[in-house]
mmCIF file of C-alpha atoms in Angstrom:
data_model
loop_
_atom_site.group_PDB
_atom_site.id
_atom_site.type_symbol
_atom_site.label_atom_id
_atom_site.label_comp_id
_atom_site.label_asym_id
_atom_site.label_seq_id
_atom_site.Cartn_x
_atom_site.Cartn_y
_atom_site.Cartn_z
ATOM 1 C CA UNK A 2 -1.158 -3.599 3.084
ATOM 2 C CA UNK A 3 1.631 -5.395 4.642
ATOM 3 C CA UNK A 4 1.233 -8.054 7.285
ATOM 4 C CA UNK A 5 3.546 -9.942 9.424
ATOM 5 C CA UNK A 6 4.044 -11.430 12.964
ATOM 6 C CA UNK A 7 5.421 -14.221 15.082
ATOM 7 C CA UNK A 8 5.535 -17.624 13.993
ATOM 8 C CA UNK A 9 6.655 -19.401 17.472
ATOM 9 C CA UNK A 10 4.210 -17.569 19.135
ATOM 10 C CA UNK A 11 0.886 -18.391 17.101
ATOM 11 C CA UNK A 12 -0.045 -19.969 13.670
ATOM 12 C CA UNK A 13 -1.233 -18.282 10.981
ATOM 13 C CA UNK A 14 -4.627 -17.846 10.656
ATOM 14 C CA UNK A 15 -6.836 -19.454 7.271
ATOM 15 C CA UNK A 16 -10.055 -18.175 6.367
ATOM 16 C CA UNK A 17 -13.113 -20.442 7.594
ATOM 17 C CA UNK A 18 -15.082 -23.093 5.509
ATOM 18 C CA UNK A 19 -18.422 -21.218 6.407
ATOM 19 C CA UNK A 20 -20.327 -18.474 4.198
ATOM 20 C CA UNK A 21 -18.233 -15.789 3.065
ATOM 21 C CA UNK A 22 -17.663 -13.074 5.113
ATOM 22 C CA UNK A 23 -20.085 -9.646 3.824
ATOM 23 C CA UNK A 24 -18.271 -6.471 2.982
ATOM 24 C CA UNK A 25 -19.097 -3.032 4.592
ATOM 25 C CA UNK A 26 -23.146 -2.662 3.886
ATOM 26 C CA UNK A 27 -23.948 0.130 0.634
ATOM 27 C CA UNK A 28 -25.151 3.471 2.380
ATOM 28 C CA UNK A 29 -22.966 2.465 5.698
ATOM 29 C CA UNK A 30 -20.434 4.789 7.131
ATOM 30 C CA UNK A 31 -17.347 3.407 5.305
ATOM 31 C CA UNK A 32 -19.541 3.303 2.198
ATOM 32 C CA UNK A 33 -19.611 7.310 2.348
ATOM 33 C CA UNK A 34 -16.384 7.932 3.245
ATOM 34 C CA UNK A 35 -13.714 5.585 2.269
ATOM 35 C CA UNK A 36 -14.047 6.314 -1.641
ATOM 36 C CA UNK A 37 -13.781 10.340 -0.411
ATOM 37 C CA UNK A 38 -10.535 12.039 -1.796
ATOM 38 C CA UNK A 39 -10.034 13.456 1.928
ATOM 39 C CA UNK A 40 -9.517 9.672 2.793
ATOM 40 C CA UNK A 41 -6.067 9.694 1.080
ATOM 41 C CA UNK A 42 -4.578 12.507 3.491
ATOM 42 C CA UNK A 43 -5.258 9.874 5.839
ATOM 43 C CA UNK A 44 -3.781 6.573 4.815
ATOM 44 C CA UNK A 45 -0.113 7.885 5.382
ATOM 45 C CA UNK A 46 -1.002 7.770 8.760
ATOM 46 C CA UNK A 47 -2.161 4.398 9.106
ATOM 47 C CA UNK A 48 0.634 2.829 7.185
ATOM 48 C CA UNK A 49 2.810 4.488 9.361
ATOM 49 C CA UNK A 50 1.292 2.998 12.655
ATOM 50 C CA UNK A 51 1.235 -0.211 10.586
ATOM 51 C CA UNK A 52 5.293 -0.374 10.169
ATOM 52 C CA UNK A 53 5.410 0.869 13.524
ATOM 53 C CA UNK A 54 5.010 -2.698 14.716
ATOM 54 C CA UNK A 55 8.590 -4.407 14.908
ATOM 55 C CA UNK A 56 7.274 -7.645 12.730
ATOM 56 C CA UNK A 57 5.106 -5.400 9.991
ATOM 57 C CA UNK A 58 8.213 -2.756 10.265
ATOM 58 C CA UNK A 59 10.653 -5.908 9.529
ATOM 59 C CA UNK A 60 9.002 -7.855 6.791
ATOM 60 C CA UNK A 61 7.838 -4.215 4.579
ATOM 61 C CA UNK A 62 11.647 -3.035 5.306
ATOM 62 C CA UNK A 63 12.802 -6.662 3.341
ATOM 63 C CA UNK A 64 9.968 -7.431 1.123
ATOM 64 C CA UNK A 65 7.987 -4.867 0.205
ATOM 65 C CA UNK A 66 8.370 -2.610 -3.136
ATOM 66 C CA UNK A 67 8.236 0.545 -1.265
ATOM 67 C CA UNK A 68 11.033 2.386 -1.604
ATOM 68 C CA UNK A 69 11.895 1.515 -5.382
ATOM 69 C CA UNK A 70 8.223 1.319 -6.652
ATOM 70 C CA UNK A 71 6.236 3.608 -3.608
ATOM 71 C CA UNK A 72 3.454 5.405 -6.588
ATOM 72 C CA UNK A 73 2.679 1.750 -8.028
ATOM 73 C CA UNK A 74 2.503 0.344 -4.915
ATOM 74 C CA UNK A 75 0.024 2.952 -3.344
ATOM 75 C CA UNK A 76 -1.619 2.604 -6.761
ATOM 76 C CA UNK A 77 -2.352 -1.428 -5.603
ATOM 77 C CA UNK A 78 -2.931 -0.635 -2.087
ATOM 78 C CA UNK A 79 -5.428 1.563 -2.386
ATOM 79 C CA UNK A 80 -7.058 -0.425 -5.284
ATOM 80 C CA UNK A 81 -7.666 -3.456 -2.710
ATOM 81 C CA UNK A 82 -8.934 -1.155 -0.339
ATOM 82 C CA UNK A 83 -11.605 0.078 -2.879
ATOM 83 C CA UNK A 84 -12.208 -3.565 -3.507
ATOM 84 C CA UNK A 85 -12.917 -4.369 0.235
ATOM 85 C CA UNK A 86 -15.155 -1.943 1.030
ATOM 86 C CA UNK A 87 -16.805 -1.582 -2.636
ATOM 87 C CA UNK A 88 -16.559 -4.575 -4.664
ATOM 88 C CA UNK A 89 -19.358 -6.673 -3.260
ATOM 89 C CA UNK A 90 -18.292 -10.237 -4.376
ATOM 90 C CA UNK A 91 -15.252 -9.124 -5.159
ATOM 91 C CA UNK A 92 -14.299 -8.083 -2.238
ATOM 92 C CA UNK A 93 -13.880 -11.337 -0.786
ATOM 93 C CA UNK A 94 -11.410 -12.537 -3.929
ATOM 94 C CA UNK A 95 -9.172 -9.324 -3.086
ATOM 95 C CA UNK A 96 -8.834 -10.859 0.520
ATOM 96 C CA UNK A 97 -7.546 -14.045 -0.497
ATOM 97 C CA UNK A 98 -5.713 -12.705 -3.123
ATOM 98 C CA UNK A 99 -4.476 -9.994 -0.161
ATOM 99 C CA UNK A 100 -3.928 -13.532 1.869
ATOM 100 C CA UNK A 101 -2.167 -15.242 -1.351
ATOM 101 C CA UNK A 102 0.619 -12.703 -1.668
ATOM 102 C CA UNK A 103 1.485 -12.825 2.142
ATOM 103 C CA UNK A 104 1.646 -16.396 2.594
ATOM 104 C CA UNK A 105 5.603 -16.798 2.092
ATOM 105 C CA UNK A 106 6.551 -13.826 4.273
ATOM 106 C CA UNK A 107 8.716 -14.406 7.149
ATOM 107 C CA UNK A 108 11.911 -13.675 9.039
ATOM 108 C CA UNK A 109 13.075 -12.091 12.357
ATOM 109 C CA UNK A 110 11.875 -8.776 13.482
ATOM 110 C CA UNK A 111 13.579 -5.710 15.058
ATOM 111 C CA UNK A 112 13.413 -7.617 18.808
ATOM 112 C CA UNK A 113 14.668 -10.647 17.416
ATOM 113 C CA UNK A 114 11.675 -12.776 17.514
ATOM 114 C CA UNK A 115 10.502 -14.832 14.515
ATOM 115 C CA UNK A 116 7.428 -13.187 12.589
ATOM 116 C CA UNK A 117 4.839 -14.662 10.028
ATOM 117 C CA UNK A 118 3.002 -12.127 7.638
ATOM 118 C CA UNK A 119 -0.345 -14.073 8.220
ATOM 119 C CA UNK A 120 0.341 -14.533 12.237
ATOM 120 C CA UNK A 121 -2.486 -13.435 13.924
ATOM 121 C CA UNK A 122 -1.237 -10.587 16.400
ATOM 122 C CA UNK A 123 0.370 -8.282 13.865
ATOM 123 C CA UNK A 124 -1.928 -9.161 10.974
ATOM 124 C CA UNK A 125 -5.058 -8.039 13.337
ATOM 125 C CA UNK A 126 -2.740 -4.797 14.227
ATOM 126 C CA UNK A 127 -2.286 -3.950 10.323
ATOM 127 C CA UNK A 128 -6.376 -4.245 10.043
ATOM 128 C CA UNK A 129 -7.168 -2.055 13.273
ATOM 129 C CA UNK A 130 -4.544 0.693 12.210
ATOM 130 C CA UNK A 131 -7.599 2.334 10.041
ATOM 131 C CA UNK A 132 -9.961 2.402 12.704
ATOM 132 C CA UNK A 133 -8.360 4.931 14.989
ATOM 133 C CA UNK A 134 -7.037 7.121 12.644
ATOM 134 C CA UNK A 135 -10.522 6.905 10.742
ATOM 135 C CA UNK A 136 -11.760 8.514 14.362
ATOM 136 C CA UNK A 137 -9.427 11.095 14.585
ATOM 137 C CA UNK A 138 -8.663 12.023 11.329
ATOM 138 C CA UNK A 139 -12.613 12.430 10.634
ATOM 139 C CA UNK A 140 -12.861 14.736 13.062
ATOM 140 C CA UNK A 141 -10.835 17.226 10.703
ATOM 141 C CA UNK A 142 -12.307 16.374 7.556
ATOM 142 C CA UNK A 143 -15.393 15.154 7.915
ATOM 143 C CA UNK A 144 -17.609 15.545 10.960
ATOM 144 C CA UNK A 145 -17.956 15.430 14.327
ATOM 145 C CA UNK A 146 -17.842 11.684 15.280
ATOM 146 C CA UNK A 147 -21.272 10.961 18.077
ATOM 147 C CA UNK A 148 -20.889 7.302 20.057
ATOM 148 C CA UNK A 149 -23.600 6.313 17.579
ATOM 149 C CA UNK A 150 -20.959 6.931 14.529
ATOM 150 C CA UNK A 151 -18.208 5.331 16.464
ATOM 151 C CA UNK A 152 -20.069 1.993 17.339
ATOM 152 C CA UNK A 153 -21.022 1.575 13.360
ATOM 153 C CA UNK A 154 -17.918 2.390 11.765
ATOM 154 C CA UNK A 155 -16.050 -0.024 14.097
ATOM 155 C CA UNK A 156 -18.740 -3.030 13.455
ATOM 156 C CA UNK A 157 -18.759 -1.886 9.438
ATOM 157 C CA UNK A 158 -14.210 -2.391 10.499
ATOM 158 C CA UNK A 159 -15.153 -5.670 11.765
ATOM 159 C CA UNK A 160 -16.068 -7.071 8.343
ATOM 160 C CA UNK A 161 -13.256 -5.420 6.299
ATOM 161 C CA UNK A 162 -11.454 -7.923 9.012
ATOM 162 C CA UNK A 163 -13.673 -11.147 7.960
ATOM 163 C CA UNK A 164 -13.023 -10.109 4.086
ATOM 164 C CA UNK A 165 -9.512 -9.764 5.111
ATOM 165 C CA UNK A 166 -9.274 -13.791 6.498
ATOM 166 C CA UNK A 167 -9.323 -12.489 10.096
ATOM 167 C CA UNK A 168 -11.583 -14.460 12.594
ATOM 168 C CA UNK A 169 -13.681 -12.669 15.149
ATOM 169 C CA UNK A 170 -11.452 -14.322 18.445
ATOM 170 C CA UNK A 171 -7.968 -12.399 16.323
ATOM 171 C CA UNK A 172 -9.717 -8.999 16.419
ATOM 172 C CA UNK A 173 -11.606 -7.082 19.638
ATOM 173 C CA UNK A 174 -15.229 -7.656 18.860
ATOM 174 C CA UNK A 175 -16.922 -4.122 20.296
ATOM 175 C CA UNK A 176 -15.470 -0.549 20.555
ATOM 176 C CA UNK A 177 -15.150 -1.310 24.676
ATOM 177 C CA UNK A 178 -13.098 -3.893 23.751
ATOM 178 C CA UNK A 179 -10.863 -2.207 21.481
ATOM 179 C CA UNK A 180 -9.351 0.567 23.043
ATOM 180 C CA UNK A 181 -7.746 -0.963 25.757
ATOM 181 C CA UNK A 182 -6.322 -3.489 22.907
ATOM 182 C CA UNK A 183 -5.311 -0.693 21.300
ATOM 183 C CA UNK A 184 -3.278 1.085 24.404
ATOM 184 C CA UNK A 185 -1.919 -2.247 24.982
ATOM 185 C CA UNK A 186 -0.497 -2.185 21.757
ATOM 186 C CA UNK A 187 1.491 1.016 21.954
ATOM 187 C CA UNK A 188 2.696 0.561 25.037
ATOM 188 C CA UNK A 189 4.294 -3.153 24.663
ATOM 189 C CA UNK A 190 4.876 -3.125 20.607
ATOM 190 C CA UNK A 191 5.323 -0.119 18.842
ATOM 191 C CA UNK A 192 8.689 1.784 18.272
ATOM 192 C CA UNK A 193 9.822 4.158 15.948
ATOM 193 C CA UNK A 194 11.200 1.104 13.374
ATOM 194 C CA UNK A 195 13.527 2.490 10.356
ATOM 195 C CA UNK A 196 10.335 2.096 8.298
ATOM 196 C CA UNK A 197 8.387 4.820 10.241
ATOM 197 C CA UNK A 198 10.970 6.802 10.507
ATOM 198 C CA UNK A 199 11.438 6.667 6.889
ATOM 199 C CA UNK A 200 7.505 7.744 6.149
ATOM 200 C CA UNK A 201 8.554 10.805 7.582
ATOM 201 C CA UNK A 202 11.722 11.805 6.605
ATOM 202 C CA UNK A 203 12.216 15.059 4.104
ATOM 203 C CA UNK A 204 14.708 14.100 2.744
ATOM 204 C CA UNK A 205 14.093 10.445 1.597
ATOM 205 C CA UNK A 206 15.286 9.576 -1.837
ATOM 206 C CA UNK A 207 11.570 9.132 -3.496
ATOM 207 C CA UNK A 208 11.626 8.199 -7.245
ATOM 208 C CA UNK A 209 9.542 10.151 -10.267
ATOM 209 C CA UNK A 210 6.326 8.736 -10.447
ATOM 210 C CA UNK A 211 6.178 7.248 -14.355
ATOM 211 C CA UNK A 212 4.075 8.894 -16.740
ATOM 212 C CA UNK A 213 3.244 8.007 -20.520
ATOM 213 C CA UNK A 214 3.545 11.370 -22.435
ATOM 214 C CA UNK A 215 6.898 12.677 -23.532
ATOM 215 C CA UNK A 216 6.460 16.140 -22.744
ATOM 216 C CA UNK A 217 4.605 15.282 -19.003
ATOM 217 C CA UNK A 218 8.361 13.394 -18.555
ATOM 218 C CA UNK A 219 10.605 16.085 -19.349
ATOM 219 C CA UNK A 220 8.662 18.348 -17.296
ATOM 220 C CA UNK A 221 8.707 16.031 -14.581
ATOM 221 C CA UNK A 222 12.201 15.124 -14.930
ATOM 222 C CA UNK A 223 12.776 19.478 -15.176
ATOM 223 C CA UNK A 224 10.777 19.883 -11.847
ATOM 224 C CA UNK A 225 11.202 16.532 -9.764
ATOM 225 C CA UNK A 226 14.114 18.189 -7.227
ATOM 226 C CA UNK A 227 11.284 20.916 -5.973
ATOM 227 C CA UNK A 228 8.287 18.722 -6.526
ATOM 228 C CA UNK A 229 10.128 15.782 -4.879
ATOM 229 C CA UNK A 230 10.772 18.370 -1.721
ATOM 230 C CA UNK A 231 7.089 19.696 -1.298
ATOM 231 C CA UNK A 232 5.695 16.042 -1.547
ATOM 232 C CA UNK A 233 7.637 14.935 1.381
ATOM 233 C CA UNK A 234 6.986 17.845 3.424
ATOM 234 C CA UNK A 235 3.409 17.381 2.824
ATOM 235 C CA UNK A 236 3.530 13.863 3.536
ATOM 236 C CA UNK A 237 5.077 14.035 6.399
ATOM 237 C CA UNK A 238 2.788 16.782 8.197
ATOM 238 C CA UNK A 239 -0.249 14.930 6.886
ATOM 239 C CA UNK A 240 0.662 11.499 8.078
ATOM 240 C CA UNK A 241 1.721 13.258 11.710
ATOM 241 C CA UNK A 242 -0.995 15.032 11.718
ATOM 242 C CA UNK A 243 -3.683 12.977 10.875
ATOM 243 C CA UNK A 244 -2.224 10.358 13.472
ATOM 244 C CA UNK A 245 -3.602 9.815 16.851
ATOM 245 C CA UNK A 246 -1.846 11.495 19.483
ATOM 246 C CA UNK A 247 -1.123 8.759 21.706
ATOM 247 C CA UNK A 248 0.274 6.966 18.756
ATOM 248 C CA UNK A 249 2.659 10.070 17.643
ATOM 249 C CA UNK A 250 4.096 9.488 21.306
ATOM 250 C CA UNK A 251 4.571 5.664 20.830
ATOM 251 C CA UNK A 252 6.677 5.809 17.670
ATOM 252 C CA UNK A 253 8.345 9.331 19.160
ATOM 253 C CA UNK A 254 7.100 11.743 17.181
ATOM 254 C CA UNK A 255 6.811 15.864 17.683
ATOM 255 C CA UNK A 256 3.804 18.015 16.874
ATOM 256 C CA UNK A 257 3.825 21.596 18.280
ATOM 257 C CA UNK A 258 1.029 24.063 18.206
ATOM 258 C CA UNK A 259 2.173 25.762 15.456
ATOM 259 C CA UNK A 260 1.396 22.799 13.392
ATOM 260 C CA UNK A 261 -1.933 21.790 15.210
ATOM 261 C CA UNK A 262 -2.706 25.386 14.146
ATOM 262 C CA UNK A 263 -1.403 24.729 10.487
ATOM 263 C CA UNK A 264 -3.392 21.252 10.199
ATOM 264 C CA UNK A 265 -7.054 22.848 11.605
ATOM 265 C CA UNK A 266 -6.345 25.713 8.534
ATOM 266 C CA UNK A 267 -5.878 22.986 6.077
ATOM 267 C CA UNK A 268 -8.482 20.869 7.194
ATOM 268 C CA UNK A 269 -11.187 23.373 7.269
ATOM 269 C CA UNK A 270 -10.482 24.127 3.779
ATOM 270 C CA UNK A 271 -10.785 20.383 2.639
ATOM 271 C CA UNK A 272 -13.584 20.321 4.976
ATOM 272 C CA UNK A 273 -15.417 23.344 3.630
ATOM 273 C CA UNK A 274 -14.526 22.576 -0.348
ATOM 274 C CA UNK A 275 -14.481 18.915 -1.154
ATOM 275 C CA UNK A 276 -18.746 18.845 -0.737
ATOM 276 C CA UNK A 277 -19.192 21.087 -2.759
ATOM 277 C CA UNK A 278 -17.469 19.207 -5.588
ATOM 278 C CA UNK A 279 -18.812 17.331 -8.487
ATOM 279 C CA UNK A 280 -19.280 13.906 -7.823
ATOM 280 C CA UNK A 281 -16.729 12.432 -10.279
ATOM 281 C CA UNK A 282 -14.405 14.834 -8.440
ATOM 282 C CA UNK A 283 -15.291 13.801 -4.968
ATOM 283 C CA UNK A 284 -14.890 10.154 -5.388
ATOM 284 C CA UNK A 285 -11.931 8.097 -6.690
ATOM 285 C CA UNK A 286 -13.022 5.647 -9.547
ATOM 286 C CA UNK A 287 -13.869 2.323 -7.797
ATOM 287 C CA UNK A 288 -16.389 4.274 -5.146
ATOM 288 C CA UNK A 289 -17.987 6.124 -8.074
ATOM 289 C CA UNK A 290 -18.872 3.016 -10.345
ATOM 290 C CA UNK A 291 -20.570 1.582 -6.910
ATOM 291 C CA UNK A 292 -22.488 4.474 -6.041
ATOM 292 C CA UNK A 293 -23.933 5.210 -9.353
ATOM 293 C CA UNK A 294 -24.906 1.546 -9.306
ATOM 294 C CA UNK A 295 -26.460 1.545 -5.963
ATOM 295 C CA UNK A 296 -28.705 4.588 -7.406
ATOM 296 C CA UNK A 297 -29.626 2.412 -10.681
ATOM 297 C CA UNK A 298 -30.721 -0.460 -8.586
ATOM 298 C CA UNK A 299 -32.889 1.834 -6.098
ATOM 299 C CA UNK A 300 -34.648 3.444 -9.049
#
């Protein structure tokens, strides 16, 4: 995750002297599906409305590792996301640690205003990102989403914010209080920065991922130019895809019914298969080890 925002607007915020904050409950909503495979066709999504904010868009575009190291740096992202939602004590250590490495970022964003990575406004944007596409994108791959659903997996969203440093005034405390937050933010603050744009391009120059064996690398190496094409095709339908529509239209991005057709194919399929899978399948690492332990404890 990247974070970044104003610094003449706001300080930055510092995690409270109080208890620490409690991570998603075991058995909760993002307990069953965050750790799901299908969750990874959505987080291109959500990183793309994150860089979609000039500040986040400005500080990833000079600090981050993205473009020269993008498979390690998934590889981290997605291990603190495990950690937030799965690591029990844990999971407040990968939020200060989260904190730690965003502490010296800073500069001027694409509207000429000085940011801070830890300023309130766009750190609180980078957090909500995952709620919205969570909604939309679960309607695809997961099941229908009821008011009931909605409510628990925004109050379970609430405390990935507390583990991440936020405090409860920085982010919209109920679900009626979020959505017009959220409109207001695509209408005043995000753009299609050269970040987002780049998320989606076909044609962006994406490096082999590295892999140990000798033969895996030559193969690679053999097949990268086709793989390299397929990948970013992929990516980019999934991440506009899986992306709220009112967000596609903030950051200027098409969709026709031809692909809306395409998407409901594919997600059926994922829908429809990934149940039915083993568990070791079904689950990346991190989500399995806390599952099988919540089962141990219960017995």
């Amino acid at each position: 995750m990247d974070h970044t925002d104003h610094m003449d607007r706001t300080a930055p915020t510092r995690p409270g002297r109080g208890p620490d904050p409690e991570p998603p409950p075991p058995g909760g909503v993002l307990w069953s599906t965050a750790g799901d495979v299908r969750s990874l066709l959505t987080l291109p999504a959500a990183f793309t409305m994150q860089v979609a904010h000039p500040a986040v868009g400005a500080g990833v575009d000079q600090y981050s590792v993205f473009r020269t190291d993008p498979w390690g740096r998934g590889e981290r992202s997605l291990r603190s996301v495990m950690l937030w939602v799965y690591g029990g004590e844990e999971a407040v250590a990968e939020g200060r640690r989260v904190r730690r490495l965003h502490k010296d970022i800073q500069g001027t964003d694409t509207r000429g205003r000085r940011y801070h990575s830890l300023d309130p406004e766009c750190y609180a944007w980078v957090h909500a990102t995952g709620f919205p596409v969570a909604l939309y994108a679960g309607r695809y791959l997961f099941r229908p989403i009821t008011p009931a659903h909605e409510r628990q997996l925004y109050a379970e969203w609430l405390r990935v914010g507390r583990i991440l440093g936020l405090r409860d005034r920085d982010m919209p405390q109920t679900v009626e209080e979020f959505w017009p937050y959220y409109r207001r933010m695509l209408a005043e603050e995000i753009e299609p920065t050269k970040v987002a744009r780049e998320l989606i391009a076909t044609d962006a120059d994406l490096p082999r991922p590295e892999v140990r064996s000798r033969v895996l690398r030559l193969l690679l190496r053999i097949a990268w130019p086709a793989l390299r094409a397929g990948y970013l095709r992929f990516r980019a339908f999934v991440t506009v895809g899986y992306m709220p529509p009112d967000a596609r239209a903030a950051i200027g991005l098409e969709w026709t019914p031809a692909q809306e057709r395409r998407l409901r194919r594919f997600s059926t399929a994922v829908r429809l298969l990934v149940p039915v899978l083993p568990e070791r399948l079904r689950y990346l690492p991190r989500a399995r080890a806390a599952r099988a332990h919540r089962r141990a404890g219960t017995r």
